[in-house]
Amino acid sequence: MFPVASSDNTRLQNQQANSDLQELFRSTPNLIGIAKITDSEENPSINAHPAFKKSGQISAADLIIDKDGIVRRGNLFPIADGSAKSSIPSLGLAVAFNYLATEGIKPSKDEEDWLKLKNTVFLPFKPNDGGYIRADDSGYQILLNWRSCGASFRQVSVSEVLQDRIPKDLFQGRIVLVGNQAISVKDNFLTPCSQGTGSTPAARSGVEIQAHLASQIISAVLEGRPLLHVWSELKEYLWLVFWIVTVAVWGCQQQKRNNPFKIIVPILGLSAIEAVILIIISYSLFLKGYWIPIVPTLFGIVVAAVMIIGSIYIIQLLEAKKNLEFKVAERTEKLEDSLEKLHQFQQQLIIKEKQASLGTLSGRIAHQIKNPLSLIDINISSSLIFLRQLSQIIEENRLIFEDIIEEIFQNNEEIIFNLEEKLTDSQNQVIRINQIIQDVLSYFRQEQLATSLTDLNSLIDKVLQSVARQYQGTERESPVKLVTNFDTSIGRIEIVPQEIEKALINLLENAYYTVLSKQNKTKDNYIPTIIIQTRNLFNRIEIRIRDNGEGIAENTISKIFEPFWTTKPPLEGTGLGLFFVHQIIIEMHKGEILVDSAKGEYTEFTVSLPIKSSN
């Protein structure tokens, strides 16, 4: 029984108890005292009893408390502040040494100079082991593998010992740790097992923590109970990456889904399944002595899931934005196309209305003009007949009227000789007017004219010579330079020759008009020139008529094919020539006609006719 000093004893009794206690310390070889060798303002160092110093049976009771106030590590050889080496073992290690010595097991070192007991090597804790980051690894620390979160050891109070209420062989063959568990002593600490169901965490006394350390060492050596090990940083990173990549790959496979609900649910579902699997694997490995980083991995899974969902959402937003922009652009293009078609339809409608008006008007005008023209034609014909008869009578009675005839011829010789010619020209013009009226009426009556294989180059040459003769002998005439370049490979093509002839006449007459008009206004050495060329493009024939006349203003080019539109003076143009050209080339022959012009420099008409048949 331990001699105990008490306030109930006399001074002499307490002195005797103290003397007996020191003698007990000296005479008990397996009794180990404790000391606190680390020093701080809150927890200063405490020296061991002098009696233990003499026997050398001293151990350290220092504990390592993490920043969150929980004890997770045990220090086999604490290092005193300011000391480079450990001086004494911890209490748990010291009593374990003594116990294992009775089993014939003595401490040794492995190849790396770490503590070895029998076949068990105690690897020291490193700053980044497990869930730690740059932790203090001073001394010789190991991770504590708690036996259980309940009562792991038999506890006996002092009163039970004094009252002899314990079995006599209770301490036989056992390690007995004597300590104070009173809360007032402030030697109670939180452990991973302190987080119970109650509102106040359950703390463990320092002596109980040392008992766990001793039990862990002895069980590992004798029973093979695993110590807590950790993976290398590389393995931990690979472990973390594996779980994150699994979520990422699964998430990327859901990217093709359009429904956000069908994207989020599978990703979160897999994350939850992974979390459960991770916890099960981690717990299974923990039972085998491996502490793997579960919290960072769970956090990584959650972050990966959130980032994948966010990235998919952003990608889909960008794709939706891109699709929307494409649809808007496509819709805009369609609207512009529809607007252009509407504008073209509007222009066609205007032209059709003008054509209808022109057709009605031309019919009325033709009706009003044909009767006077017929009367004029009859009168001219009658005058010609009368003139011829008169000439015959005069010729027959020349001797009788010789003096009178001679006098008439002397005073009116030019009139007499030119009268028949003038009347004949007048009759020809009447015939031409009738032909023009007939052409206008036939066009607006939509008469179907037959096509025929025609030598286009010959037709153009014929029209060119006809128009050239028309402008010879006039008062405003000056030489017009004509340049032709005909493609001889064209041969004959299927066209309505009389209509193409009309179109070419209109184009060439306009060319003559503009170059001669410019010549009258220009004092420089201006040479009026008209160039006509043809080209065989195999699927179509191209006719180009270019002049170096006054040109067309840019803002009026789009109007030149409209009916009744002209820049000529009222008595020189009706605005129907180019309109008929447009209708003949495009409507009748399904070709194209383009205009290129620069004001004051040139004008070029390009006529394109499709080839239907050729030799």
XYZ file of C-alpha atoms in Angstrom:
615
model
C 0.000 0.000 0.000
C 1.227 3.495 -0.903
C 1.981 5.777 2.069
C -0.222 8.831 1.533
C 0.083 12.207 3.262
C -3.220 13.650 4.401
C -4.548 16.706 6.178
C -6.125 14.333 8.665
C -2.691 13.093 9.754
C -0.386 14.800 12.163
C 2.764 16.476 10.975
C 4.877 13.566 12.134
C 2.568 11.104 10.389
C 2.862 12.991 7.108
C 6.649 13.185 7.420
C 6.751 9.467 8.036
C 4.458 8.827 5.061
C 6.698 10.896 2.805
C 9.777 9.032 4.000
C 8.066 5.693 3.424
C 6.966 6.809 -0.068
C 10.508 7.708 -1.091
C 11.732 4.370 0.194
C 8.991 2.653 -1.829
C 10.100 4.501 -4.957
C 13.683 3.385 -4.427
C 12.855 -0.213 -3.635
C 10.365 -0.871 -6.471
C 12.331 -1.537 -9.703
C 9.298 -1.555 -12.026
C 7.875 1.700 -10.727
C 8.232 4.571 -13.190
C 7.790 8.234 -12.347
C 6.686 10.991 -14.710
C 7.804 14.460 -15.647
C 6.708 17.147 -18.087
C 9.699 18.164 -20.125
C 8.145 20.628 -22.624
C 7.764 24.154 -21.309
C 5.300 26.949 -22.162
C 3.585 29.810 -20.370
C 0.305 27.929 -20.163
C 1.850 24.508 -19.403
C 5.209 24.895 -17.686
C 7.560 21.936 -17.318
C 7.346 19.735 -14.179
C 10.296 17.819 -12.759
C 10.030 14.194 -11.644
C 10.331 13.168 -7.985
C 13.989 13.208 -6.871
C 13.772 9.550 -5.910
C 13.123 8.602 -9.555
C 16.027 10.684 -10.754
C 18.421 8.589 -8.738
C 16.956 5.325 -10.072
C 16.556 6.625 -13.603
C 12.974 5.392 -13.738
C 11.590 8.577 -15.305
C 9.172 8.989 -18.257
C 7.519 11.933 -19.976
C 3.814 12.609 -19.640
C 3.757 15.243 -22.432
C 0.921 15.103 -24.942
C 0.584 16.585 -28.449
C -2.559 18.639 -28.929
C -3.625 19.593 -32.453
C -4.811 23.083 -33.314
C -8.435 22.034 -32.937
C -7.738 20.861 -29.345
C -7.850 17.131 -30.121
C -5.148 14.590 -29.283
C -4.468 12.354 -32.293
C -0.757 11.659 -31.907
C 1.436 10.096 -29.272
C 5.061 11.161 -28.677
C 7.313 8.190 -27.978
C 10.316 10.390 -27.241
C 9.343 14.000 -26.541
C 12.023 16.634 -26.989
C 12.420 19.290 -24.329
C 12.403 22.890 -25.513
C 15.864 23.939 -26.600
C 17.086 20.330 -26.781
C 18.177 18.626 -29.981
C 17.627 15.071 -28.753
C 15.058 13.248 -26.708
C 16.146 12.461 -23.175
C 13.450 10.143 -21.807
C 10.639 8.034 -23.310
C 6.972 8.780 -22.824
C 5.093 7.035 -20.007
C 3.211 4.773 -22.408
C 6.429 3.669 -24.148
C 8.301 3.211 -20.854
C 5.716 0.887 -19.319
C 5.441 -0.970 -22.648
C 9.227 -1.501 -22.622
C 9.017 -2.973 -19.105
C 6.077 -5.195 -19.977
C 7.650 -6.489 -23.191
C 10.900 -7.119 -21.338
C 9.087 -9.726 -19.278
C 8.237 -11.390 -22.609
C 11.875 -11.348 -23.623
C 11.404 -8.539 -26.159
C 13.923 -5.731 -26.172
C 13.945 -2.586 -28.337
C 16.176 -2.441 -31.412
C 16.582 -0.445 -34.647
C 15.738 -1.253 -38.247
C 17.802 -0.371 -41.319
C 16.602 3.239 -41.239
C 17.331 3.625 -37.516
C 13.677 3.543 -36.490
C 12.407 1.880 -33.310
C 11.764 -1.838 -33.713
C 10.142 -4.178 -31.186
C 10.246 -7.769 -32.319
C 8.860 -7.578 -35.893
C 7.064 -4.269 -35.492
C 8.705 -1.076 -36.752
C 7.345 2.228 -35.483
C 7.599 4.692 -38.353
C 7.665 8.322 -37.199
C 5.004 10.854 -38.072
C 5.768 13.345 -40.879
C 4.407 16.903 -41.233
C 2.059 16.067 -44.155
C 0.892 12.602 -43.117
C -2.805 11.859 -43.402
C -4.880 14.979 -43.168
C -2.067 17.080 -41.712
C -0.414 19.970 -43.510
C 2.962 21.192 -42.252
C 2.331 19.892 -38.725
C 4.967 19.927 -35.953
C 6.804 16.594 -36.044
C 9.352 17.248 -33.285
C 10.375 14.228 -31.245
C 9.370 10.715 -32.247
C 5.643 10.850 -32.917
C 3.209 8.172 -34.037
C -0.492 8.282 -34.830
C -2.699 6.965 -32.020
C -4.881 3.991 -32.911
C -7.544 4.235 -30.234
C -8.795 0.898 -28.951
C -12.410 2.040 -28.686
C -14.470 5.072 -27.859
C -15.889 3.480 -24.736
C -14.242 2.431 -21.463
C -11.179 0.502 -22.628
C -9.492 -0.082 -19.247
C -10.497 -1.114 -15.737
C -10.357 1.910 -13.442
C -9.967 1.693 -9.669
C -10.425 4.671 -7.366
C -8.261 5.423 -4.314
C -11.215 4.896 -2.015
C -11.715 1.385 -3.393
C -8.093 0.579 -2.617
C -8.189 2.082 0.876
C -11.398 0.286 1.690
C -10.017 -2.964 0.304
C -12.919 -3.346 -2.115
C -10.890 -4.862 -4.936
C -9.727 -8.432 -5.555
C -6.240 -9.136 -4.192
C -4.949 -10.443 -7.559
C -6.428 -7.588 -9.611
C -3.050 -6.007 -10.400
C -1.217 -9.303 -10.845
C 0.590 -9.374 -14.243
C -0.906 -6.046 -15.280
C 0.367 -2.583 -16.078
C -0.960 -0.181 -13.480
C -0.980 3.554 -14.179
C -1.648 5.863 -11.256
C -3.034 9.301 -12.080
C -5.557 11.975 -11.250
C -8.720 12.198 -13.343
C -10.319 15.057 -11.478
C -11.559 17.867 -13.755
C -10.084 20.452 -11.413
C -6.580 19.172 -12.182
C -7.034 20.258 -15.858
C -5.427 17.090 -17.154
C -8.338 16.115 -19.445
C -8.165 16.275 -23.234
C -10.417 15.818 -26.249
C -9.834 12.867 -28.571
C -11.422 11.708 -31.845
C -13.793 9.667 -29.669
C -14.967 12.744 -27.759
C -17.600 13.614 -30.387
C -20.434 11.610 -28.859
C -24.146 12.059 -29.039
C -24.234 14.425 -26.086
C -24.003 18.185 -26.311
C -20.760 18.250 -24.276
C -17.778 16.340 -25.748
C -16.379 13.623 -23.457
C -12.752 14.263 -22.497
C -10.107 11.701 -21.512
C -7.537 12.134 -18.792
C -3.841 12.300 -19.549
C -3.159 9.011 -17.763
C -5.824 7.260 -19.873
C -4.240 8.588 -23.077
C -0.875 7.205 -21.937
C -2.619 3.883 -21.269
C -3.911 3.860 -24.861
C -0.391 4.545 -26.136
C 1.040 1.674 -24.054
C -1.771 -0.652 -25.142
C -1.229 0.263 -28.808
C 2.481 -0.558 -28.614
C 2.038 -3.847 -26.741
C -0.887 -5.025 -28.914
C 1.038 -4.243 -32.088
C 4.060 -6.246 -30.922
C 2.333 -9.211 -29.297
C -1.017 -9.445 -31.098
C -0.195 -7.905 -34.482
C -2.784 -5.157 -34.054
C -2.054 -2.743 -36.897
C -0.490 0.595 -36.286
C -1.867 3.565 -38.177
C -0.016 4.061 -41.464
C -0.419 6.678 -44.155
C 0.229 6.678 -47.861
C 2.929 8.647 -49.558
C 1.945 12.037 -50.938
C 2.078 10.641 -54.485
C -0.395 7.881 -53.630
C -2.661 10.364 -51.881
C -2.647 12.641 -54.938
C -3.374 9.703 -57.250
C -6.190 8.610 -54.924
C -7.681 12.105 -54.977
C -7.304 12.447 -58.750
C -8.934 9.048 -59.342
C -12.169 9.998 -57.594
C -12.284 13.467 -59.141
C -11.614 12.147 -62.657
C -14.347 9.531 -62.214
C -16.876 12.271 -61.504
C -15.488 14.418 -64.325
C -15.686 11.626 -66.920
C -19.204 10.722 -65.878
C -20.206 14.374 -65.935
C -18.795 14.912 -69.427
C -20.907 12.014 -70.684
C -24.026 13.860 -69.500
C -23.110 16.969 -71.465
C -25.152 15.903 -74.501
C -28.388 15.950 -72.509
C -30.506 19.047 -73.068
C -32.561 18.811 -69.884
C -30.665 20.399 -66.929
C -32.484 18.077 -64.515
C -31.176 15.039 -66.417
C -27.660 16.444 -66.122
C -27.624 17.441 -62.452
C -29.303 14.321 -61.031
C -26.894 11.727 -62.552
C -23.825 13.752 -61.551
C -25.011 14.341 -57.990
C -26.178 10.722 -57.801
C -22.767 9.419 -58.815
C -21.112 11.829 -56.380
C -23.270 10.488 -53.552
C -22.499 6.886 -54.536
C -18.792 7.682 -54.698
C -18.969 9.322 -51.272
C -20.577 6.211 -49.767
C -18.055 3.909 -51.457
C -15.209 6.164 -50.331
C -16.384 6.079 -46.713
C -16.723 2.283 -46.780
C -13.267 1.828 -48.336
C -11.705 4.330 -45.961
C -13.242 2.647 -42.925
C -12.157 -0.794 -44.138
C -8.604 0.435 -44.652
C -8.690 2.180 -41.291
C -9.490 -1.123 -39.617
C -6.363 -2.476 -41.278
C -4.309 0.414 -40.013
C -4.353 2.820 -42.967
C -5.425 6.404 -42.576
C -6.282 7.834 -45.983
C -7.405 11.433 -46.653
C -11.178 11.072 -46.764
C -12.204 14.693 -46.133
C -10.098 16.214 -48.961
C -11.340 13.470 -51.276
C -14.980 14.097 -50.383
C -14.403 17.806 -50.824
C -12.749 17.145 -54.191
C -15.711 15.017 -55.321
C -18.175 17.742 -54.355
C -16.105 20.499 -55.969
C -15.619 18.405 -59.120
C -19.358 17.728 -59.356
C -20.191 21.402 -58.886
C -17.544 22.494 -61.390
C -18.662 19.915 -63.965
C -22.296 20.977 -63.592
C -21.252 24.619 -63.803
C -19.023 24.055 -66.829
C -21.717 22.040 -68.626
C -24.218 24.776 -67.837
C -21.827 27.442 -69.162
C -21.048 25.375 -72.277
C -24.742 24.881 -72.935
C -25.344 28.589 -72.397
C -22.596 29.388 -74.904
C -24.002 26.840 -77.361
C -27.495 28.232 -76.840
C -26.130 31.733 -77.387
C -24.321 30.571 -80.522
C -27.434 28.775 -81.804
C -29.553 31.802 -81.021
C -27.135 34.079 -82.858
C -27.125 31.645 -85.792
C -30.917 31.487 -85.826
C -31.139 35.272 -85.566
C -28.645 35.621 -88.422
C -30.518 32.978 -90.426
C -33.834 34.646 -89.674
C -32.376 38.036 -90.564
C -31.075 36.618 -93.827
C -34.481 35.127 -94.582
C -36.174 38.418 -93.742
C -33.726 40.297 -95.950
C -34.316 37.760 -98.714
C -38.071 38.059 -98.250
C -37.776 41.837 -98.245
C -35.713 41.707 -101.425
C -38.232 39.378 -103.043
C -41.044 41.644 -101.881
C -39.237 44.615 -103.364
C -38.704 42.738 -106.628
C -42.330 41.671 -106.641
C -43.343 45.256 -106.007
C -41.189 46.431 -108.900
C -42.596 43.704 -111.123
C -46.096 44.686 -110.072
C -45.382 48.302 -110.936
C -43.999 47.227 -114.298
C -47.006 44.994 -114.896
C -49.327 47.877 -114.056
C -47.392 50.127 -116.402
C -47.522 47.432 -119.049
C -51.257 47.098 -118.571
C -51.662 50.854 -118.763
C -49.395 50.964 -121.769
C -51.302 48.167 -123.445
C -54.621 49.914 -122.881
C -53.183 53.258 -123.892
C -51.456 51.847 -126.955
C -54.683 50.233 -128.083
C -56.579 53.506 -127.759
C -53.787 55.508 -129.388
C -53.507 52.986 -132.206
C -57.263 53.194 -132.754
C -57.129 56.982 -132.827
C -54.018 57.152 -135.033
C -54.756 54.435 -137.562
C -57.773 56.202 -139.045
C -55.947 59.513 -139.716
C -52.934 57.556 -140.947
C -55.156 55.605 -143.293
C -56.661 58.828 -144.598
C -53.191 60.352 -145.042
C -52.035 57.212 -146.823
C -55.077 57.350 -149.152
C -54.539 61.028 -149.860
C -50.839 60.518 -150.568
C -51.642 57.589 -152.832
C -54.284 59.665 -154.623
C -51.843 62.553 -154.964
C -49.244 60.262 -156.467
C -51.795 58.870 -158.933
C -52.959 62.348 -159.811
C -49.368 63.546 -160.188
C -48.510 60.687 -162.504
C -51.674 61.252 -164.557
C -50.938 64.966 -164.755
C -47.400 64.260 -165.870
C -48.722 61.943 -168.571
C -51.244 64.527 -169.826
C -48.608 67.225 -169.929
C -46.234 64.933 -171.755
C -48.931 64.052 -174.303
C -49.846 67.700 -174.906
C -46.348 69.038 -174.610
C -46.564 70.930 -177.934
C -49.776 72.642 -176.961
C -48.660 73.673 -173.502
C -44.972 74.045 -174.290
C -44.745 77.703 -173.381
C -46.752 77.279 -170.199
C -44.811 74.167 -169.127
C -41.512 75.873 -169.792
C -42.549 78.799 -167.614
C -43.748 76.469 -164.811
C -40.525 74.435 -164.898
C -38.383 77.543 -164.865
C -40.012 78.839 -161.665
C -40.700 75.494 -159.841
C -38.222 73.040 -161.268
C -37.009 71.742 -157.842
C -40.529 71.341 -156.472
C -41.755 69.502 -159.540
C -38.847 67.081 -159.688
C -38.847 66.405 -155.881
C -42.602 66.293 -155.355
C -42.946 62.639 -156.218
C -39.923 61.752 -154.123
C -41.309 63.651 -151.124
C -44.694 62.058 -151.455
C -43.049 58.631 -151.701
C -40.992 59.292 -148.540
C -44.126 60.440 -146.736
C -45.886 57.265 -147.736
C -42.923 55.181 -146.463
C -43.028 56.977 -143.099
C -46.737 56.256 -142.825
C -45.953 52.593 -143.469
C -43.257 52.730 -140.761
C -45.645 54.306 -138.259
C -48.173 51.584 -138.965
C -45.476 48.965 -138.426
C -44.486 50.515 -135.063
C -48.105 50.563 -133.951
C -48.477 46.960 -135.041
C -45.327 45.979 -133.094
C -46.545 47.631 -129.895
C -49.941 46.039 -130.200
C -48.473 42.631 -130.962
C -46.193 42.835 -127.903
C -48.963 43.689 -125.491
C -51.207 41.084 -127.003
C -48.571 38.541 -125.936
C -48.294 37.011 -129.350
C -46.192 33.855 -129.325
C -43.424 34.194 -131.895
C -41.591 31.160 -133.224
C -37.881 30.653 -132.638
C -35.469 29.619 -135.344
C -31.800 28.752 -135.706
C -30.127 32.034 -136.548
C -26.554 33.045 -137.287
C -26.157 35.577 -134.495
C -22.985 37.220 -135.829
C -24.612 37.806 -139.228
C -27.717 39.227 -137.569
C -25.646 41.654 -135.496
C -23.648 42.733 -138.548
C -26.868 43.334 -140.494
C -28.341 45.446 -137.677
C -25.088 47.367 -137.295
C -24.998 48.296 -140.995
C -28.680 49.274 -140.944
C -28.267 51.601 -137.959
C -25.033 53.029 -139.358
C -26.800 53.943 -142.634
C -29.575 55.563 -140.627
C -27.113 58.019 -139.075
C -25.274 58.802 -142.340
C -26.152 61.959 -144.205
C -27.637 63.779 -141.196
C -26.663 67.301 -140.278
C -25.088 66.221 -136.970
C -23.157 63.375 -138.544
C -19.491 62.888 -137.739
C -17.572 59.709 -138.319
C -18.319 57.120 -135.592
C -15.615 54.542 -135.116
C -17.102 51.040 -135.095
C -15.043 48.168 -133.660
C -16.325 44.604 -134.014
C -14.935 41.423 -132.538
C -17.130 38.435 -133.357
C -16.479 34.940 -131.999
C -16.681 32.712 -135.064
C -17.331 29.598 -132.956
C -20.825 30.760 -132.111
C -22.547 29.550 -135.264
C -26.345 29.417 -135.230
C -28.431 29.547 -132.068
C -32.156 29.227 -131.463
C -33.698 32.693 -130.957
C -36.603 34.826 -132.161
C -34.563 36.753 -134.748
C -36.978 39.637 -135.354
C -37.173 40.339 -131.602
C -33.409 40.133 -131.055
C -33.037 42.460 -134.053
C -35.358 44.999 -132.381
C -33.389 44.758 -129.122
C -30.060 45.266 -130.913
C -31.433 48.226 -132.890
C -32.509 49.915 -129.651
C -29.132 49.330 -127.978
C -27.147 50.544 -130.997
C -29.387 53.586 -131.537
C -28.830 54.540 -127.879
C -25.079 54.099 -128.353
C -25.116 56.329 -131.463
C -27.266 58.901 -129.685
C -24.961 59.217 -126.661
C -21.637 59.379 -128.568
C -22.981 61.964 -131.048
C -24.506 63.965 -128.200
C -21.157 63.985 -126.425
C -19.399 64.979 -129.656
C -21.640 68.021 -130.011
C -20.748 69.103 -126.457
C -17.019 68.333 -126.631
C -14.481 70.634 -128.270
C -11.500 68.342 -127.676
C -10.259 65.698 -130.087
C -13.041 63.310 -129.167
C -13.545 60.242 -131.356
C -16.983 58.667 -130.893
C -16.447 54.914 -130.657
C -18.778 51.927 -130.399
C -17.388 48.435 -129.717
C -19.457 45.325 -130.427
C -18.149 41.898 -129.515
C -19.533 38.403 -129.068
C -18.223 35.476 -127.024
C -19.099 31.800 -126.943
C -19.233 30.696 -123.300
C -20.489 27.223 -124.391
C -23.596 27.268 -122.218
C -24.519 30.813 -123.219
C -23.672 33.520 -125.729
C -22.485 36.919 -124.592
C -22.969 40.173 -126.554
C -21.201 43.331 -125.388
C -22.022 46.801 -126.761
C -19.756 49.496 -125.347
C -19.633 53.194 -126.169
C -17.508 56.080 -124.944
C -20.441 58.459 -124.732
C -21.912 60.476 -121.870
C -22.536 57.513 -119.577
C -25.366 56.976 -117.090
C -25.552 58.421 -113.585
C -25.214 55.798 -110.863
C -28.499 56.730 -109.222
C -30.445 56.205 -112.465
C -29.037 52.880 -113.693
C -31.701 50.928 -111.812
C -34.474 52.848 -113.624
C -33.405 52.612 -117.260
C -35.440 49.461 -117.948
C -38.654 50.915 -116.558
C -41.346 51.844 -119.106
C -41.737 55.548 -119.966
C -38.453 56.436 -118.208
C -35.967 58.347 -120.363
C -33.337 61.072 -120.149
C -33.901 62.197 -123.742
C -35.883 65.320 -124.627
C -39.644 64.758 -125.046
C -39.578 64.745 -128.877
C -36.558 62.389 -129.049
C -37.572 59.470 -126.845
C -40.594 57.704 -125.375
C -38.855 55.607 -122.690
C -39.960 52.321 -124.242
C -36.823 51.238 -126.114
C -34.822 49.747 -123.216
C -38.026 48.492 -121.640
C -38.679 46.406 -124.777
C -35.018 45.275 -124.767
C -35.377 44.071 -121.188
C -38.591 42.205 -121.960
C -37.172 40.598 -125.104
C -33.933 39.401 -123.471
C -35.232 38.347 -120.061
C -38.921 37.521 -120.459
C -38.864 36.099 -123.963
C -35.400 34.499 -124.179
C -34.757 33.838 -120.441
C -31.414 35.583 -120.712
C -29.693 38.331 -118.759
C -28.801 41.944 -119.421
C -26.334 43.904 -117.300
C -25.285 47.546 -117.388
C -21.931 49.012 -116.420
C -21.415 52.741 -116.756
C -19.367 55.676 -115.528
C -20.837 59.129 -115.919
C -19.040 61.039 -118.667
C -16.830 58.077 -119.635
C -18.584 54.997 -120.998
C -21.603 52.694 -120.997
C -21.503 48.947 -121.601
C -24.493 46.647 -122.056
C -23.825 42.907 -121.644
C -26.486 40.603 -123.080
C -26.334 36.917 -122.178
C -28.461 34.412 -124.109
C -28.740 30.725 -123.135
C -27.817 28.221 -125.831
C -30.686 25.858 -126.654
C -29.373 24.415 -129.862
C -26.400 25.029 -132.123
C -24.535 23.378 -134.959
